[in-house]
mmCIF file of C-alpha atoms in Angstrom:
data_model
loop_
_atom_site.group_PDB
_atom_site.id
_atom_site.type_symbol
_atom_site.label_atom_id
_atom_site.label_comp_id
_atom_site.label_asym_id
_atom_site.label_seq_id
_atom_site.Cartn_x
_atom_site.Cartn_y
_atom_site.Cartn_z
ATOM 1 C CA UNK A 1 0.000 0.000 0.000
ATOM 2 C CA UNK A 2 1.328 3.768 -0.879
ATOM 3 C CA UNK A 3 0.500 6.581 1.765
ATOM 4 C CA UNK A 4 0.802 9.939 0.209
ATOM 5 C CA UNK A 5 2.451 12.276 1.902
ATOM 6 C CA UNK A 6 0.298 14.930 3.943
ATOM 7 C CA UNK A 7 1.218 18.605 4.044
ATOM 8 C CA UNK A 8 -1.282 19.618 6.466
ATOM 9 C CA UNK A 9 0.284 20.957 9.548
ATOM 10 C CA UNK A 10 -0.571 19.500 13.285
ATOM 11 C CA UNK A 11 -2.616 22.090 15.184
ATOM 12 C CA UNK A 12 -0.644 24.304 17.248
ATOM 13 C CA UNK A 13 -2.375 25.960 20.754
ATOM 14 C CA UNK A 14 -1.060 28.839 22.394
ATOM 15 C CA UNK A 15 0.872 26.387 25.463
ATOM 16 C CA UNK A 16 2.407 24.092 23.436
ATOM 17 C CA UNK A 17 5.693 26.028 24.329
ATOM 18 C CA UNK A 18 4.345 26.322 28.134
ATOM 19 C CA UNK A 19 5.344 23.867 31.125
ATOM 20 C CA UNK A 20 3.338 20.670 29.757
ATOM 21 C CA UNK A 21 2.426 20.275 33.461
ATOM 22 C CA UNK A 22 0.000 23.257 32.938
ATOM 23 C CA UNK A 23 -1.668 21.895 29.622
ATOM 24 C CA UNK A 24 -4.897 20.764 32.176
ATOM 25 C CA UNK A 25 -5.186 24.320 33.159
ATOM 26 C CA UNK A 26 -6.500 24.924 29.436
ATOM 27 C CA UNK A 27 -8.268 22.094 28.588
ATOM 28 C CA UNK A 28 -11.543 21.469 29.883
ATOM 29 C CA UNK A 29 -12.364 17.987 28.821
ATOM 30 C CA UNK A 30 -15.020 15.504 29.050
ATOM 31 C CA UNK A 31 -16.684 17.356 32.258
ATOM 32 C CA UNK A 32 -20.239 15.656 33.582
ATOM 33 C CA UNK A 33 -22.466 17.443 35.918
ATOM 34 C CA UNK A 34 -19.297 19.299 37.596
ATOM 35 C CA UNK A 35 -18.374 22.862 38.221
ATOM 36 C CA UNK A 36 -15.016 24.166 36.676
ATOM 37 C CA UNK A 37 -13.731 27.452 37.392
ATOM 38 C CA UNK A 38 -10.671 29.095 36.282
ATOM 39 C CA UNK A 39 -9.698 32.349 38.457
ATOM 40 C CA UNK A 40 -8.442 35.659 37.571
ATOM 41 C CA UNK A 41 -4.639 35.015 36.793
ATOM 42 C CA UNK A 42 -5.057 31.451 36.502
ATOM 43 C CA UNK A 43 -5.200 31.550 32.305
ATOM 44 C CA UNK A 44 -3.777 35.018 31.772
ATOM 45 C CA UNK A 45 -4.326 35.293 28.134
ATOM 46 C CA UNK A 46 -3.869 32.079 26.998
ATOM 47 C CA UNK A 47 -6.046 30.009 24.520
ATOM 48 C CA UNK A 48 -8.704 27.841 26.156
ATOM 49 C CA UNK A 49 -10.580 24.702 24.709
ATOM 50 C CA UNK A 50 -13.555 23.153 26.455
ATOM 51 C CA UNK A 51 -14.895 20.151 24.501
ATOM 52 C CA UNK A 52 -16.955 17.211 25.257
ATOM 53 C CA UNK A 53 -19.076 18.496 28.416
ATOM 54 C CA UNK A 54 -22.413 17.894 29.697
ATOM 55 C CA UNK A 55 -24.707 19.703 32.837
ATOM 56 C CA UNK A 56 -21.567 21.363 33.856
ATOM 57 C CA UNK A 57 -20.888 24.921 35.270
ATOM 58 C CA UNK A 58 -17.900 26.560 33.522
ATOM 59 C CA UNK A 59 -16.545 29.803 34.270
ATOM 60 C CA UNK A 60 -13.106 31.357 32.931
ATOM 61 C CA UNK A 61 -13.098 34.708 35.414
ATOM 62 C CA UNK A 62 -10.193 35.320 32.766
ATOM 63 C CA UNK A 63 -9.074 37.509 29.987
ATOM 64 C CA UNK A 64 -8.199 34.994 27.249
ATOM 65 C CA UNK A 65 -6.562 35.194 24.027
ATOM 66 C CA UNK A 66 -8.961 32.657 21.862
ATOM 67 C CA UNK A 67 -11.530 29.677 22.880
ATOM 68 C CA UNK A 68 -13.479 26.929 20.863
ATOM 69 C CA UNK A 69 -16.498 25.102 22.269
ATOM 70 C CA UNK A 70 -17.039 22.020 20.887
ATOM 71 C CA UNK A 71 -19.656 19.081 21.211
ATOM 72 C CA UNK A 72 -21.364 20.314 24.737
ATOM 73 C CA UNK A 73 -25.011 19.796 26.090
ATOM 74 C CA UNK A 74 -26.578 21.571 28.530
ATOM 75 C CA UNK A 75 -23.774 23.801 29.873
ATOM 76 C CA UNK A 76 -23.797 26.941 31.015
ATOM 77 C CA UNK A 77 -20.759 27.961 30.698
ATOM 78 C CA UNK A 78 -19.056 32.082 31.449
ATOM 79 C CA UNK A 79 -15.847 33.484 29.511
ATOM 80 C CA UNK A 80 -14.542 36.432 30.719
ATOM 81 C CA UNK A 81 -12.840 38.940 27.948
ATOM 82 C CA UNK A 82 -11.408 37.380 24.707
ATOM 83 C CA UNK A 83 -9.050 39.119 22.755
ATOM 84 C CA UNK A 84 -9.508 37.610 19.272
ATOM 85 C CA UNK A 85 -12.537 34.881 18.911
ATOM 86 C CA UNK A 86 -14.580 32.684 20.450
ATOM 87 C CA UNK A 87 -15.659 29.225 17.967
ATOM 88 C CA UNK A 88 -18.551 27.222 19.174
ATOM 89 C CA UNK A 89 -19.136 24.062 17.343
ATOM 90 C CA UNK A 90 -22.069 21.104 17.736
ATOM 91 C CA UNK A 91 -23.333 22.490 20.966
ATOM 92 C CA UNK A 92 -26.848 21.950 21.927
ATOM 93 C CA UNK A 93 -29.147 23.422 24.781
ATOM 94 C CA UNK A 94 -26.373 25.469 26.606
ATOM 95 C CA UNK A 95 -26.433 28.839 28.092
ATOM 96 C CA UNK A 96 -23.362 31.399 27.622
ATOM 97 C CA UNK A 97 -21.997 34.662 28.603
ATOM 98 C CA UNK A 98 -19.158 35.887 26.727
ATOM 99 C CA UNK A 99 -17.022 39.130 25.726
ATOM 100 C CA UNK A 100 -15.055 38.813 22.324
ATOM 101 C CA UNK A 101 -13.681 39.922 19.558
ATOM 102 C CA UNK A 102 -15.636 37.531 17.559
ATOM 103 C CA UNK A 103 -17.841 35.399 17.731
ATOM 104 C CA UNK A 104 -19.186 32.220 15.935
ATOM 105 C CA UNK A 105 -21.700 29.156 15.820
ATOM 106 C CA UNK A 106 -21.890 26.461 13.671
ATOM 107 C CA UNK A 107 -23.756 23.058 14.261
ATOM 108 C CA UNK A 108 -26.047 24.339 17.074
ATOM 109 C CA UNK A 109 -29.532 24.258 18.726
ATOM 110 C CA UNK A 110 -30.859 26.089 20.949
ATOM 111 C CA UNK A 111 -27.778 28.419 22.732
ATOM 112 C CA UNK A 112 -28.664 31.321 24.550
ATOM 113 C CA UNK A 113 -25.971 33.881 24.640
ATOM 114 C CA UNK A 114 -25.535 36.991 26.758
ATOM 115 C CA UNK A 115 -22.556 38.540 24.102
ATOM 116 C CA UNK A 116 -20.694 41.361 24.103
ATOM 117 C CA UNK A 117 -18.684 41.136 20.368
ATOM 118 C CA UNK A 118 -16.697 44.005 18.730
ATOM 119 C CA UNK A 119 -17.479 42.961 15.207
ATOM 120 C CA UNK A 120 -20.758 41.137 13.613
ATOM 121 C CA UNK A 121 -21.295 37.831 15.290
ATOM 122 C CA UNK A 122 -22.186 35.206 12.942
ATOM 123 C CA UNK A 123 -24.218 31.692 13.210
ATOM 124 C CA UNK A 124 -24.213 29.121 10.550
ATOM 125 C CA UNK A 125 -26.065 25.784 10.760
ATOM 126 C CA UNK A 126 -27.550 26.306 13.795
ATOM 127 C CA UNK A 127 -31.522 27.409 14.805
ATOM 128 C CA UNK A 128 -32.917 28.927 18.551
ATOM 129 C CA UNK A 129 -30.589 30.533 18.703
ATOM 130 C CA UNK A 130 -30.886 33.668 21.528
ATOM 131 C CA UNK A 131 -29.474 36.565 22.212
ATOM 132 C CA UNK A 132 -29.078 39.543 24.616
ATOM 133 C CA UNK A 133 -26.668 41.797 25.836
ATOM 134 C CA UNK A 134 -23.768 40.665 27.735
ATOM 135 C CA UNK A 135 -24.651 41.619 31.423
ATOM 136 C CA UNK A 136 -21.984 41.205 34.139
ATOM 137 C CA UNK A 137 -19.331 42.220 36.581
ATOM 138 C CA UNK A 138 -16.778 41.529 39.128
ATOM 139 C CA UNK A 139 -13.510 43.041 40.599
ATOM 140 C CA UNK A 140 -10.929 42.377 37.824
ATOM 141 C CA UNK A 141 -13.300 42.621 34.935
ATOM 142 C CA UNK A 142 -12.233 46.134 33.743
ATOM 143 C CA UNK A 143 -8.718 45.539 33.790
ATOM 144 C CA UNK A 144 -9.445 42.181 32.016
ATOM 145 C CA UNK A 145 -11.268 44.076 28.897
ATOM 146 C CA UNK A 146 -8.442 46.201 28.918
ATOM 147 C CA UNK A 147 -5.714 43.239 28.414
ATOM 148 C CA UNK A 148 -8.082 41.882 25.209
ATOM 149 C CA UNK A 149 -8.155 44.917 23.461
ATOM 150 C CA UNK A 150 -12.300 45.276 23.857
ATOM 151 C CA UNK A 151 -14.000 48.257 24.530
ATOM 152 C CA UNK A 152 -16.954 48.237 26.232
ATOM 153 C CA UNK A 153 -18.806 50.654 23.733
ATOM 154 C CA UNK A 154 -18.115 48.616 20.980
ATOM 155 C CA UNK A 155 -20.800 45.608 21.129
ATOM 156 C CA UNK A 156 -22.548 44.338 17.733
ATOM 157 C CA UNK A 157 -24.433 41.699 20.006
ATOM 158 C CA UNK A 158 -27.772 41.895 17.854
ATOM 159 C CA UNK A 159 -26.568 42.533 14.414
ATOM 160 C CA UNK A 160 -26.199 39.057 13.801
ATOM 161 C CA UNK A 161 -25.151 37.514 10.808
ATOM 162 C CA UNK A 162 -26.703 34.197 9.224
ATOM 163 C CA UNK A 163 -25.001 32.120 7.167
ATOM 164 C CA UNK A 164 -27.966 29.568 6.402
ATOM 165 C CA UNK A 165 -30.945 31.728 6.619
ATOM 166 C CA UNK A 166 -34.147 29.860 6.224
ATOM 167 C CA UNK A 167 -37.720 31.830 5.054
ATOM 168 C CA UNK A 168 -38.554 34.585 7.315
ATOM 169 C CA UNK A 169 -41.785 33.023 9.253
ATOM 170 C CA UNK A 170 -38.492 30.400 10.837
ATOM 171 C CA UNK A 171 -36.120 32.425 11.801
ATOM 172 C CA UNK A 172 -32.666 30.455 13.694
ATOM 173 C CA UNK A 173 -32.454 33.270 15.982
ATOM 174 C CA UNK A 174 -34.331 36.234 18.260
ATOM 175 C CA UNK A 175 -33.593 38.165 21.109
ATOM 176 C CA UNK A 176 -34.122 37.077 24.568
ATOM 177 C CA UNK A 177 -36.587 39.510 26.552
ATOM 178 C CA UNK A 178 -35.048 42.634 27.971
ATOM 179 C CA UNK A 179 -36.370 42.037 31.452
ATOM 180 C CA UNK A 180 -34.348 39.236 31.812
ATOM 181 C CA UNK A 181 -30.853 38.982 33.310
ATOM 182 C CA UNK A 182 -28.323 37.019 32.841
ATOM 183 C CA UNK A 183 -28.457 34.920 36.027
ATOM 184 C CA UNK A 184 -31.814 33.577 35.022
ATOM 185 C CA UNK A 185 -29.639 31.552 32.404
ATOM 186 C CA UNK A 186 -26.466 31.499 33.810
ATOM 187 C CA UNK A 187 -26.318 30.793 37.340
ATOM 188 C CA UNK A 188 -23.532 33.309 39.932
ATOM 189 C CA UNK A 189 -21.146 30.381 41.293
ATOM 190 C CA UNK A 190 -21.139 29.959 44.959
ATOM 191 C CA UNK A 191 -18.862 29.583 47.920
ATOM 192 C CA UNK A 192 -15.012 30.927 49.322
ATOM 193 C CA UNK A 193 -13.132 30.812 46.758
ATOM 194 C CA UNK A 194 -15.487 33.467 44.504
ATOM 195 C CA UNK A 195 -16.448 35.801 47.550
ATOM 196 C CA UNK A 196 -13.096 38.427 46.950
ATOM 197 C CA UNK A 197 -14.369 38.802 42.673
ATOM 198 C CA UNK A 198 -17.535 40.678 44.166
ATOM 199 C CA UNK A 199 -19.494 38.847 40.979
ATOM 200 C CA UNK A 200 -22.046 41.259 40.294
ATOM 201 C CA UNK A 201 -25.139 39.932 37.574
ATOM 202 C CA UNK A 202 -27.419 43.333 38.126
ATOM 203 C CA UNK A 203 -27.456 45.061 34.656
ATOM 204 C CA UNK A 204 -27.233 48.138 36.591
ATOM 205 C CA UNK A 205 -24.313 47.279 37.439
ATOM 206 C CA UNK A 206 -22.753 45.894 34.332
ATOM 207 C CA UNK A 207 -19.488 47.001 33.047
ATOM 208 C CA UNK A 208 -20.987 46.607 29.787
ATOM 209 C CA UNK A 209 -23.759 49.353 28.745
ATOM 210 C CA UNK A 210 -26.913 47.639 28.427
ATOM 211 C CA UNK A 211 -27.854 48.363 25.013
ATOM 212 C CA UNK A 212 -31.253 47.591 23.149
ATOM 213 C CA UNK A 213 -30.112 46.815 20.048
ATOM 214 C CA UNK A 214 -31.971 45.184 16.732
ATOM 215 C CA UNK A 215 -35.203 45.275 18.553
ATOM 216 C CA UNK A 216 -37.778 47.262 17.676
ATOM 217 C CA UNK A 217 -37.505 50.998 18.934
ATOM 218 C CA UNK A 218 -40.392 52.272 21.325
ATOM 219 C CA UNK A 219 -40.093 55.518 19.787
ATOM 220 C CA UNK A 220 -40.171 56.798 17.098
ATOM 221 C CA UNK A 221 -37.633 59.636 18.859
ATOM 222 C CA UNK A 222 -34.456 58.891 18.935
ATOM 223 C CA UNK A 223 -31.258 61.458 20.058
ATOM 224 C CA UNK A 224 -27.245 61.260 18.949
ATOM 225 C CA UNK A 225 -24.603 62.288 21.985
ATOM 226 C CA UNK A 226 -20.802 62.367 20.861
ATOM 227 C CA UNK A 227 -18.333 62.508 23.766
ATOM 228 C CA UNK A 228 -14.932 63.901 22.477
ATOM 229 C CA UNK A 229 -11.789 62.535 24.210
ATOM 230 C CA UNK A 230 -10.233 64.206 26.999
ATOM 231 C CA UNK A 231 -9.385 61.687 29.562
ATOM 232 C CA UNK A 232 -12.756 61.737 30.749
ATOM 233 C CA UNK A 233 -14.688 61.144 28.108
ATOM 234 C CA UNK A 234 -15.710 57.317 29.193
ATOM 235 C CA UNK A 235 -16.480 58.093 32.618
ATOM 236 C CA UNK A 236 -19.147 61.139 31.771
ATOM 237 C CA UNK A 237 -20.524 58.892 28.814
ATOM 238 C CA UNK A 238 -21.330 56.181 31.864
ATOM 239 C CA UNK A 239 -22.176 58.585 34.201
ATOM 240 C CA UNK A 240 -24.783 60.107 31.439
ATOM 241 C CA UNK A 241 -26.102 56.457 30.614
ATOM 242 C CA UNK A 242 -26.908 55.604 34.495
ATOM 243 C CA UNK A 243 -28.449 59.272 34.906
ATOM 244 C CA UNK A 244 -31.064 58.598 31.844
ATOM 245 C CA UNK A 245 -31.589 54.967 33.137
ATOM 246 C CA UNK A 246 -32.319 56.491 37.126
ATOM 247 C CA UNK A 247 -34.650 59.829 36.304
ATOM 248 C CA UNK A 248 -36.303 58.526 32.981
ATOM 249 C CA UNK A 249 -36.384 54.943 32.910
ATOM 250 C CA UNK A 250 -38.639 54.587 29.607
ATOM 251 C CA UNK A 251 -35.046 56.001 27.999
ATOM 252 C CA UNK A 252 -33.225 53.349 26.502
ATOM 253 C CA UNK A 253 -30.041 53.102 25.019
ATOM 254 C CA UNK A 254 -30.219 51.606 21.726
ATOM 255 C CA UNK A 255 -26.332 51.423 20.522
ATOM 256 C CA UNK A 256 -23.289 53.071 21.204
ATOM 257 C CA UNK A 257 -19.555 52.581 20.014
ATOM 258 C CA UNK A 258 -16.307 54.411 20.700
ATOM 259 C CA UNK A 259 -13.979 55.033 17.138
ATOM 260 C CA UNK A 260 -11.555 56.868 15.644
ATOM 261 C CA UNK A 261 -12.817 60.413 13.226
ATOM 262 C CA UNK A 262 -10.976 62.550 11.034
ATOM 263 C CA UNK A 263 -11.304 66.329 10.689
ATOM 264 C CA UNK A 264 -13.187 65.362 7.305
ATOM 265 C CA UNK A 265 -15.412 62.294 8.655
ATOM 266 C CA UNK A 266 -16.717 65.072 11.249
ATOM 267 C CA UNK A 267 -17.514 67.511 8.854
ATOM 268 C CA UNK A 268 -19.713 64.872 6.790
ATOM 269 C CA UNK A 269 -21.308 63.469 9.986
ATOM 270 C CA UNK A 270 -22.056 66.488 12.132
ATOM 271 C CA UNK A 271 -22.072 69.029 9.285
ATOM 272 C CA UNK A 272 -20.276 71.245 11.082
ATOM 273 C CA UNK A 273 -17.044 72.990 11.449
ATOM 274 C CA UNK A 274 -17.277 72.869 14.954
ATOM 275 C CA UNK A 275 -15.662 69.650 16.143
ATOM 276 C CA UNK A 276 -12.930 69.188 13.583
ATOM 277 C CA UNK A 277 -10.000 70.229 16.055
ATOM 278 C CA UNK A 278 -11.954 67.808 19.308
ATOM 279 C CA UNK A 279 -11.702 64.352 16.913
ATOM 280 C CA UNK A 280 -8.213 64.512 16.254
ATOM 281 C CA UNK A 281 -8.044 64.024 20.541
ATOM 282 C CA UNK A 282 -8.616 60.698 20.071
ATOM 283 C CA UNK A 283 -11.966 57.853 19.870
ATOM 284 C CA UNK A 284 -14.572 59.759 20.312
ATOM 285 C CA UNK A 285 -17.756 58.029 22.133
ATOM 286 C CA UNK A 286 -21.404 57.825 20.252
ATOM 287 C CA UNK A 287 -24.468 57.419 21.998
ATOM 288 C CA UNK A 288 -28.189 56.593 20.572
ATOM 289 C CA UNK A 289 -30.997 57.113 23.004
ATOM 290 C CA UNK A 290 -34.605 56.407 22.232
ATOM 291 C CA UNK A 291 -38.090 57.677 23.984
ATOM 292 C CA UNK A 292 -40.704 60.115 23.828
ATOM 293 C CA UNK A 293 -39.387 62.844 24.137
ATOM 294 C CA UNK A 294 -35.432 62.059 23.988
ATOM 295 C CA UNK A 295 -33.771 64.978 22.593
ATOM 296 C CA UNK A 296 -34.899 66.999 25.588
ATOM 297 C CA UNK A 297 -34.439 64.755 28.191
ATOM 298 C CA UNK A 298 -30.334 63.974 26.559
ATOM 299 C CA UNK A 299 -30.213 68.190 26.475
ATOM 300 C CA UNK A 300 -30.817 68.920 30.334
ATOM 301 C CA UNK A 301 -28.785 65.233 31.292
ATOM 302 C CA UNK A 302 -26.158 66.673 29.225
ATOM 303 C CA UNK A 303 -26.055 70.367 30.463
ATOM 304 C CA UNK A 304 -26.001 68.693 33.939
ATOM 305 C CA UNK A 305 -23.381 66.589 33.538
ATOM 306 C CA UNK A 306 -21.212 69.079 32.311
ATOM 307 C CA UNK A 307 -21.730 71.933 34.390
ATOM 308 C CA UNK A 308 -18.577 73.307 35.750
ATOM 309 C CA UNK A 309 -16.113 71.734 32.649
ATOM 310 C CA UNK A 310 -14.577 72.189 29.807
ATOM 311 C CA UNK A 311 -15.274 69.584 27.887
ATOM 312 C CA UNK A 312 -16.896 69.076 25.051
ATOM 313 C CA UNK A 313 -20.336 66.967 23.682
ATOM 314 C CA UNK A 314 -22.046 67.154 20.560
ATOM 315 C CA UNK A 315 -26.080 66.834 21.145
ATOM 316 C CA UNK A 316 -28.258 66.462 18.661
ATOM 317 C CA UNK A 317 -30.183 69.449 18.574
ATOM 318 C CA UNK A 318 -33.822 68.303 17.328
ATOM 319 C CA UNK A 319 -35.984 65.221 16.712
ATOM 320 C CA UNK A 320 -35.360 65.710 12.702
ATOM 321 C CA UNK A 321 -31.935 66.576 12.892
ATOM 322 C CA UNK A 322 -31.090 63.504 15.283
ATOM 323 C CA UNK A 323 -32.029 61.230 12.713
ATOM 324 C CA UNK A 324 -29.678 61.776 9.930
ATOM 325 C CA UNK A 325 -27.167 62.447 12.308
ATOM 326 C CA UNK A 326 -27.409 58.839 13.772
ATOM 327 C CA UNK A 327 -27.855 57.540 10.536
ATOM 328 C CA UNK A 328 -24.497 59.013 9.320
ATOM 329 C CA UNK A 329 -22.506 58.325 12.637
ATOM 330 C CA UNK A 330 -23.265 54.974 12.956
ATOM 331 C CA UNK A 331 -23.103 53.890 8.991
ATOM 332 C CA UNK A 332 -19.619 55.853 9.421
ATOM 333 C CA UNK A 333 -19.028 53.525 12.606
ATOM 334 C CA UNK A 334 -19.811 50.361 11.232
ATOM 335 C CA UNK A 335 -17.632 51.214 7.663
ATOM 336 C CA UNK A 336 -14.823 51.946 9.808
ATOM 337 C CA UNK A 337 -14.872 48.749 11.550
ATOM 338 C CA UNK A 338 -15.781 46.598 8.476
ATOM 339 C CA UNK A 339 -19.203 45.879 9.464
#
């Protein structure tokens, strides 16, 4: 018999060149009805692979640099930040929170995912599937988000890309209710060794903005707010988001993301002259907020916030104007990223 030779190359993970002892800390293999945690410093932006697992708990209180899920049922299983992408492959009936880069099914039923994901998440070959906004926090998150490379402004979690679309009346995904939280998939672990992360499910206290996303608006009023970099340009775009949230709850946030503009990009999307010198500072932060009633309400939040600095925010200025100028920010966002 003649074997031909093969060029294709073995598989190569991210500890190969590590201590082999440590090889367990990264493979989660073959796990049924256990609870696996990995804690913060414990994977430290290495790759991760859980495979073969079935009604387990898995959480990676982690950044990490990539992870593939493959051939799990009924998990639910947490993944803290990811700096490049997440792969999950012939799972069925599990429930997952995760922050990445990117993120992709293929082969699944029935996953519910709480996601942040920096560019458009895509499913192929796989139906139910859900998704919401990824909802969480605890002690080392933020510095976590910072090691991957992910900013919390930037989440795509509902613009979700179908490879194998089927006719519209059976569509393979939807959005899971806003009034649910994350916990009421994905249970908070219990017990000593979790008590110093302060693990926090209460969207209110997300890291992550809650954002509405692809479902339908509740208004037809919707208003633009553009934070310009100067060191404190995230903190007052938070601060702003929990204000709306506390004094006018029936305001949602519907997207935001934090990019990069040039002089020209803000003439085009604010028609104006006025903010050409505050882009070149550095990403500047875009907010949409929707309600009855929303450029008003963003107006006085705004004037509020700001009262007593120098900084500077572009508001949209009426009901009209605010929707061409979300239009163009946003198609300018998603361009720039290559969504």
């Amino acid at each position: 018999m003649h074997l031909e030779e093969t060029t294709d190359e073995p598989k190569v993970y991210s500890w190969d060149k590590r201590d082999k002892s440590n090889v367990e800390n990264f493979i989660i293999d073959g796990k049924k009805g256990e609870t696996v945690s990995r804690l913060p410093g414990t994977v430290n932006g290495e790759q991760i692979v859980i495979q073969n697992c079935q009604d387990s708990n898995i959480y990676i209180f982690d950044h990490i640099a990539t992870v593939s899920v493959d051939d799990c049922i009924n998990c639910n299983i947490f993944l803290g930040p990811i700096k490049s992408s997440v792969f999950i492959r012939d799972c069925k009936q599990c429930r997952v929170a995760v922050a990445c880069q990117q993120f992709r099914t293929r082969d699944c039923f029935q996953v519910d995912t709480f996601l942040l994901c920096g560019t458009q998440p895509i499913i192929e070959s796989s139906s139910r599937m859900k998704f919401a906004c990824f909802s969480f926090n605890y002690k080392e998150l933020e510095q976590q988000f910072k090691s991957s490379g992910l900013s919390i402004f930037n989440n795509n979690w509902s613009n979700i890309h179908d490879f194998t679309p089927v006719p519209e009346e059976d569509v393979n995904f939807s959005y899971i209710p806003p009034e649910s939280t994350l916990s009421d998939f994905v249970p908070v672990p219990e017990g000593a060794e979790f008590e110093s992360l302060q693990l926090s499910p209460d969207p209110n206290a997300s890291l992550v903005p809650q954002t509405w996303g692809r479902r339908r608006k509740l208004s037809d009023e919707s208003c633009l707010v553009v934070f310009f970099n100067d060191g404190s340009s995230a903190e007052r775009a938070i601060r702003l988001i929990h204000s709306l949230k506390a004094k006018n709850p029936q305001c949602v946030l519907v997207q935001s993301k934090e990019i990069l503009m040039e002089p020209d990009d803000s003439r085009r999307v604010f028609e104006s002259e006025s903010y050409i010198t505050a882009v070149q500072g550095g990403p500047v932060i875009g907010l949409e907020f929707n309600c009855d009633g929303c450029v008003s309400l963003c107006q006085a939040a705004v004037v509020e916030l700001m009262a007593g600095t120098t900084g500077l925010v572009f508001v949209s200025q009426s009901a009209e104007a605010a929707e061409k100028q979300v239009e163009a920010f946003y198609n300018f966002a998603d361009m720039q990223m290559g969504i």
